[in-house]
Coordinates of C-alpha atoms in Angstrom, one line a residue:
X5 CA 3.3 39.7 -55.2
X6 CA 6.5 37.6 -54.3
X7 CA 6.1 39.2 -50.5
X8 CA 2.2 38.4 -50.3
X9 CA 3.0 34.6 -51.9
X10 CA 5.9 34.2 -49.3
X11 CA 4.2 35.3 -46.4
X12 CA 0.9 33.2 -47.3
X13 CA 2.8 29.9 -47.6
X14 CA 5.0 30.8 -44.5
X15 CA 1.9 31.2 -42.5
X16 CA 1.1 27.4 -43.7
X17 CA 4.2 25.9 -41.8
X18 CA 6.4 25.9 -45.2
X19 CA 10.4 27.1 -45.0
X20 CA 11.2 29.9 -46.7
X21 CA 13.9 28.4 -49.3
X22 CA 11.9 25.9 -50.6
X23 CA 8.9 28.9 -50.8
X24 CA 11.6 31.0 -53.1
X25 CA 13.1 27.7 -55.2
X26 CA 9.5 27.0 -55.9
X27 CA 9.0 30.6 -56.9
X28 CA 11.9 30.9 -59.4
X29 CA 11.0 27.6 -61.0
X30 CA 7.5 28.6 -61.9
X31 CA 7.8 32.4 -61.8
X32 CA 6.4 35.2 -59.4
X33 CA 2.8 34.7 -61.4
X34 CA 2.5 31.3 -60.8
X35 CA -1.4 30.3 -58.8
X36 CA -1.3 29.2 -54.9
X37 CA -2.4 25.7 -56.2
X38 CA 0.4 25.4 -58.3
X39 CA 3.2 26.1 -55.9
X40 CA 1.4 24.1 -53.6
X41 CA 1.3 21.0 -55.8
X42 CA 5.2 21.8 -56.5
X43 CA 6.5 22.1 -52.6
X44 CA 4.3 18.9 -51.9
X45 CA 6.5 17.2 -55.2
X46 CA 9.4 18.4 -53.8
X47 CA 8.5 16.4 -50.5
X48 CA 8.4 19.8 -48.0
X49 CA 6.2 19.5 -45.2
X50 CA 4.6 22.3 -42.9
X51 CA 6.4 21.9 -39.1
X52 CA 3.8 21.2 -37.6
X53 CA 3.6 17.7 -39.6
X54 CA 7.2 17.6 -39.1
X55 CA 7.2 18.1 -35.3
X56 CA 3.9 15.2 -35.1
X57 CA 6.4 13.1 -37.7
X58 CA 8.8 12.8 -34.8
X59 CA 8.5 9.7 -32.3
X60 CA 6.9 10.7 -29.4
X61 CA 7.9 10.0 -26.0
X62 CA 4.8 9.8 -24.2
X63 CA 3.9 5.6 -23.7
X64 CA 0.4 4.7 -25.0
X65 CA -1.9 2.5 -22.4
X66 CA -4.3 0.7 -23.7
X67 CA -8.3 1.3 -22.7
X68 CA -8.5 -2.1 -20.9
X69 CA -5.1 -1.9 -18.6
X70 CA -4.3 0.9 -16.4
X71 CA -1.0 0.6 -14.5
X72 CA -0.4 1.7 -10.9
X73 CA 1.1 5.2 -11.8
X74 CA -2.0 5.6 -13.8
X75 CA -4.1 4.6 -11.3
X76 CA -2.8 6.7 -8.2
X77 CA -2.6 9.8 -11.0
X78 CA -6.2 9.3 -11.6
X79 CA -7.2 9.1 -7.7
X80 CA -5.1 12.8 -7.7
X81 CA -1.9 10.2 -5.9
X82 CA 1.8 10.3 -7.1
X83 CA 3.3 7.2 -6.2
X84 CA 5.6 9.1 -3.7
X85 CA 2.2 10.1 -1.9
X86 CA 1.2 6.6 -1.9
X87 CA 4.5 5.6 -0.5
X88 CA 4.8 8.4 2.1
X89 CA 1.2 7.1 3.6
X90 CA 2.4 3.8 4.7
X91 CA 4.6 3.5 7.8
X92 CA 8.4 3.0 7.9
X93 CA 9.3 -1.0 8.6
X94 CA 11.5 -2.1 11.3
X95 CA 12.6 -6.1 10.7
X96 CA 14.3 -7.9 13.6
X97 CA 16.6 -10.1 11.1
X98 CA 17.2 -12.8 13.7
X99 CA 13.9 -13.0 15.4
X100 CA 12.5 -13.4 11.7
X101 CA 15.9 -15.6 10.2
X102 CA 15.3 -18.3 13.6
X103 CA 11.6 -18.5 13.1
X104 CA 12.2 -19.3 9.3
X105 CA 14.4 -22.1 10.5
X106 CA 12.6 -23.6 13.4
X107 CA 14.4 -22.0 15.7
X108 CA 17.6 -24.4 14.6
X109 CA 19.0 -22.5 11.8
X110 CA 19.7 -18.8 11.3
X111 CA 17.7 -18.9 7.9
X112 CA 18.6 -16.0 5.7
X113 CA 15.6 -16.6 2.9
X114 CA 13.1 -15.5 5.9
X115 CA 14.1 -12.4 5.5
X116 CA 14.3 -12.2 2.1
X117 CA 10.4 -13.1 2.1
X118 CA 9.8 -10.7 4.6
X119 CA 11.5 -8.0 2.7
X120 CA 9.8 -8.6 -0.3
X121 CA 6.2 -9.2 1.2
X122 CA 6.9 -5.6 2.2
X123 CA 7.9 -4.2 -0.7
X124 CA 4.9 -5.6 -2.7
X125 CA 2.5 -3.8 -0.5
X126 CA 5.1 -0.4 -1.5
X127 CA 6.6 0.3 1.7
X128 CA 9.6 2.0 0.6
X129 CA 11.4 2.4 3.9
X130 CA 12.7 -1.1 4.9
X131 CA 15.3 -1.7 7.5
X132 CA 16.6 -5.0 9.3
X133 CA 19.3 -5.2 11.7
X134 CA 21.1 -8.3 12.4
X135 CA 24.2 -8.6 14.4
X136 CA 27.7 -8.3 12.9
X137 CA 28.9 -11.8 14.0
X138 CA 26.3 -13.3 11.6
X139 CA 28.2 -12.5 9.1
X140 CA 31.5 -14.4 10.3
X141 CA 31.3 -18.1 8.6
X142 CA 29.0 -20.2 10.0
X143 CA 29.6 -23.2 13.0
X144 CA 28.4 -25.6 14.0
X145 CA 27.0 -24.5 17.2
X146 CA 25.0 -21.4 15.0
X147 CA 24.5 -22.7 11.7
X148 CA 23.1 -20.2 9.0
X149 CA 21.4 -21.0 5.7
X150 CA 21.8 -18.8 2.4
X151 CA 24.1 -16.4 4.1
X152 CA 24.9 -15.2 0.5
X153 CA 21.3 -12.7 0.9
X154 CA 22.8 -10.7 3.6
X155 CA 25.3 -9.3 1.5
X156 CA 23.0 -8.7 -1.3
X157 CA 20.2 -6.5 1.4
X158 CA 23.5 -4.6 3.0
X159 CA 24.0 -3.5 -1.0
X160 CA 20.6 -2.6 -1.4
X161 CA 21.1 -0.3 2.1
X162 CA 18.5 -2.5 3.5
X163 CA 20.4 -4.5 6.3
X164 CA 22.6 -2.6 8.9
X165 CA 24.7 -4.8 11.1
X166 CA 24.5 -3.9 14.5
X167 CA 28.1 -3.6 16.0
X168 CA 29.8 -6.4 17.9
X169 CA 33.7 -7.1 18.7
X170 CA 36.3 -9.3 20.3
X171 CA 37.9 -8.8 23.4
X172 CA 40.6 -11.2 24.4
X173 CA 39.2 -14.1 22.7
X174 CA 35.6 -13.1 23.8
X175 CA 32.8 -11.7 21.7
X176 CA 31.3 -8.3 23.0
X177 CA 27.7 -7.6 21.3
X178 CA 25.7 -4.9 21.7
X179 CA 21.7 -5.1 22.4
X180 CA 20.6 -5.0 18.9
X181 CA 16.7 -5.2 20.3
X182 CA 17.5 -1.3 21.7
X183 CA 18.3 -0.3 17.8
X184 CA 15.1 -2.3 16.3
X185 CA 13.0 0.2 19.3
X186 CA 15.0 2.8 18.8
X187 CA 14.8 3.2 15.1
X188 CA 11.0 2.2 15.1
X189 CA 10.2 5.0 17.5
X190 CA 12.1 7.7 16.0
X191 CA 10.8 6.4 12.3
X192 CA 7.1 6.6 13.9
X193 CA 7.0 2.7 12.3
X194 CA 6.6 -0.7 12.6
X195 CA 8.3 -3.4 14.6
X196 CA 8.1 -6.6 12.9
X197 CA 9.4 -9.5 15.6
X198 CA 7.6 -11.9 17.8
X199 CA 9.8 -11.1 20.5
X200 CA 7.6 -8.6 23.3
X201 CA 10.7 -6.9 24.7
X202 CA 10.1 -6.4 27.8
X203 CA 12.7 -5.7 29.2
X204 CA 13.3 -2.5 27.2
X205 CA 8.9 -1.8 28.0
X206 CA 10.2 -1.5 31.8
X207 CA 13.1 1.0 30.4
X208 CA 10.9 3.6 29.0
X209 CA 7.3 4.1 29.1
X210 CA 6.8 5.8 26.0
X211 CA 8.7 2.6 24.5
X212 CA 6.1 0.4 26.7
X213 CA 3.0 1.9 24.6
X214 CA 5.2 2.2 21.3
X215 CA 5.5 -1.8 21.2
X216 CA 2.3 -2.5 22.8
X217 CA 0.5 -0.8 19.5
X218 CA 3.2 -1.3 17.1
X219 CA 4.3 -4.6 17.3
X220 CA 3.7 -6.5 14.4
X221 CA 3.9 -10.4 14.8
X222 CA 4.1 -13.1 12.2
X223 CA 3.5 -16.6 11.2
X224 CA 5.9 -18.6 8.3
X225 CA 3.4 -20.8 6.1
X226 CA 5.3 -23.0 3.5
X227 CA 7.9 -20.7 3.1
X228 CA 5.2 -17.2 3.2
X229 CA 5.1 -14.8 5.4
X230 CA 1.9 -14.1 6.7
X231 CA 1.2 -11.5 9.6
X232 CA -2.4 -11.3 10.9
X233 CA -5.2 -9.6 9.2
X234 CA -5.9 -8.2 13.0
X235 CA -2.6 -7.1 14.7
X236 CA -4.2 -5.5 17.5
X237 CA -7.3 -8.2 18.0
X238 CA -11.1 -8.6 17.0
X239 CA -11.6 -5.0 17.8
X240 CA -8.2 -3.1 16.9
X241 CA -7.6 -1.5 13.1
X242 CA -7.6 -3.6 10.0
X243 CA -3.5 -4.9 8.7
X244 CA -3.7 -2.0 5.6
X245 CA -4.7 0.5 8.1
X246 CA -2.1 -0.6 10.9
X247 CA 0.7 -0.1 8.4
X248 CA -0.7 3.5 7.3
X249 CA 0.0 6.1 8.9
X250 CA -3.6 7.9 8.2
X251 CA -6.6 4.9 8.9
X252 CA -8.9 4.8 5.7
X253 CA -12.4 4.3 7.3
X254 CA -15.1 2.0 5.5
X255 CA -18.6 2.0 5.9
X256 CA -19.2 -1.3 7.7
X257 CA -21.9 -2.9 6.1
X258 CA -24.3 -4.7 8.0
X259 CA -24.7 -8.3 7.8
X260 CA -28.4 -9.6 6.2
X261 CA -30.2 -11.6 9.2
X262 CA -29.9 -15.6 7.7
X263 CA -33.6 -16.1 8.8
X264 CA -35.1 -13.0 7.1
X265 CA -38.9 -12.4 7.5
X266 CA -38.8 -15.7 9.0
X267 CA -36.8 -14.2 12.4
X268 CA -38.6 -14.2 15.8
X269 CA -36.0 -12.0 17.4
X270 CA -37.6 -8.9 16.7
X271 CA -35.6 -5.5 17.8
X272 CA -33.4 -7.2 19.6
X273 CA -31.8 -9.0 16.7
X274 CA -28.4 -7.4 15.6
X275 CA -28.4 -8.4 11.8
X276 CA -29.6 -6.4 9.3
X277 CA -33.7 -6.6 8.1
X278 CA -34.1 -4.4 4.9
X279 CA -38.0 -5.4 5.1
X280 CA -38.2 -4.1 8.5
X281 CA -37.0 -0.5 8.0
X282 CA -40.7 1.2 8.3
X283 CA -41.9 -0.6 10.7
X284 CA -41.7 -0.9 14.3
X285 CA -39.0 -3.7 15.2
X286 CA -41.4 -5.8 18.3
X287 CA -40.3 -9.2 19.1
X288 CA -43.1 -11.7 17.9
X289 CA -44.1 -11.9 22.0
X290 CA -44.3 -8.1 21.8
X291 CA -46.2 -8.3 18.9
X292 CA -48.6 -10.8 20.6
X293 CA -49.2 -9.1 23.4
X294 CA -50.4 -5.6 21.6
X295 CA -52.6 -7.5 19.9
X296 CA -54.5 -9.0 22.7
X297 CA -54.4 -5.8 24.5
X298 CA -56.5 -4.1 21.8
X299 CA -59.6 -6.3 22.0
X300 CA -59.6 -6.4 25.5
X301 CA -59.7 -2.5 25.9
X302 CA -62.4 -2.4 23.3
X303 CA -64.3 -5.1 25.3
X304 CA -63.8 -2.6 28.2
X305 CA -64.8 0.2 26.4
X306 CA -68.2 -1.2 25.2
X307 CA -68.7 -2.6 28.3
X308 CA -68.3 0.8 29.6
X309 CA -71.0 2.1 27.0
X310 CA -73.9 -0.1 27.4
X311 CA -76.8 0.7 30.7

């Protein structure tokens, strides 16, 4: 009786000490529905009410807000697959610091805005090379403004100085353009400058076609940075698919015709007419013209009939 009691309340979750305490209190004879009354009095609960007692570590979301990692999981996307789709950036620091500053001042917060317009969109792989010497204190000749971000981007492995050094009083700097390409074409990325390089198209041709469909320009709008929705023209890819590195294709929906039934243009009129999709698209001279043919070939035909 004592194994059969023990092994029915063990099945419920309960420990085995407080099943025997119970037992010896109330005796081996005692009903189910009295030991279960005493373990509940003595406050022992089943582990399986213990375990759900326990904080859990999984956050709650509510119905109404779904956050980006909950979002990409429910499109079957991690956010490391999201960030592996877009293309690697390439920044050239002083085209972007000098057009920030009118081309006066080596502005260091043009970059900064660069950076983090980049980083919104969840490009994870962001590089922008600057020459060494602009981090020597500034002169009059060169001036540079918040100097202070260059050290905090070189923390965040961001910013790589390209190398430059003195040689009897005279600065030697190397051709930090040739890293930007370089970089860009071995990352399979994007260049962001307004600078053409042309110089380094006639050096390579495969760095020629590399620039020519990878260059990224830019325009600085009360202090945002704003490339163009089209970075290859009317025709060329879309901004979101120029920084992927797989296009995601739309259906292009076509454009209602603004004069509707009212249009004379017939089938040779390029907007969309959802009235006209069973029926035979004829200009309204077209259109004319068939009609007038019919009676006139009936006329003919009777004609034709009568002695």
């Amino acid at each position: 009786v004592h194994q059969s009691k023990l092994d029915f309340f063990c099945k419920l979750g309960y420990g085995k000490q407080d099943i025997c305490k119970v037992l010896e209190n109330l005796g081996q004879e005692a009903l189910e529905d009295d030991v279960l009354k005493e373990l509940i009095r003595m406050g022992s609960k089943p582990q399986a009410l213990e375990n759900q007692a326990q904080p859990s570590q999984l956050k709650l979301v509510a119905r109404g807000s779904c956050s980006t990692t909950l979002g990409l999981k429910w499109l079957g996307e991690d956010e490391s697959d999201a960030s592996s789709s877009l293309r690697p950036i390439v920044i050239d620091g002083s085209n972007v610091a000098m057009s920030h500053g009118n081309k006066e001042v080596f502005s260091c917060w043009g970059i900064q805005l660069a950076v983090d317009w980049f980083r919104e969109r969840g490009h994870t792989y962001i590089k922008v090379f600057v020459p060494l010497w602009r981090k020597e204190p500034p002169r009059q000749d060169s001036p540079i403004a918040d100097q202070h971000i260059l050290e905090e981007l070189e923390k965040q492995s961001i910013l790589v100085y390209t190398p430059s050094r003195k040689v009897k009083g005279k600065r030697v700097v190397c051709y930090d353009d040739r890293y930007i390409v370089k970089v860009a074409y071995e990352m399979d990325g994007v260049i962001v400058s307004n600078d053409h390089y042309r110089d380094l198209q006639n050096e390579n041709p495969e760095w020629k076609w590399f620039i020519e469909q990878r260059l990224l320009m830019y325009s600085f709008v009360s202090n945002r940075f704003m490339p163009p929705d089209d970075p290859l023209g009317r025709h060329g890819p879309t901004l979101s698919n120029f920084l992927r590195k797989k296009p995601v294709l739309l259906e292009k929906k076509r454009q209602p015709c603004p004069y509707g039934k009212k249009c004379t243009y017939g089938n040779k009129c390029k907007f969309y007419h959802p009235e006209r999709l069973h029926q035979a698209q004829l200009s309204v001279a077209d259109e004319l013209r068939a009609k007038t043919k019919v009676p006139l070939a009936l006329a003919k035909a009777e004609e034709r009939c009568s002695p």
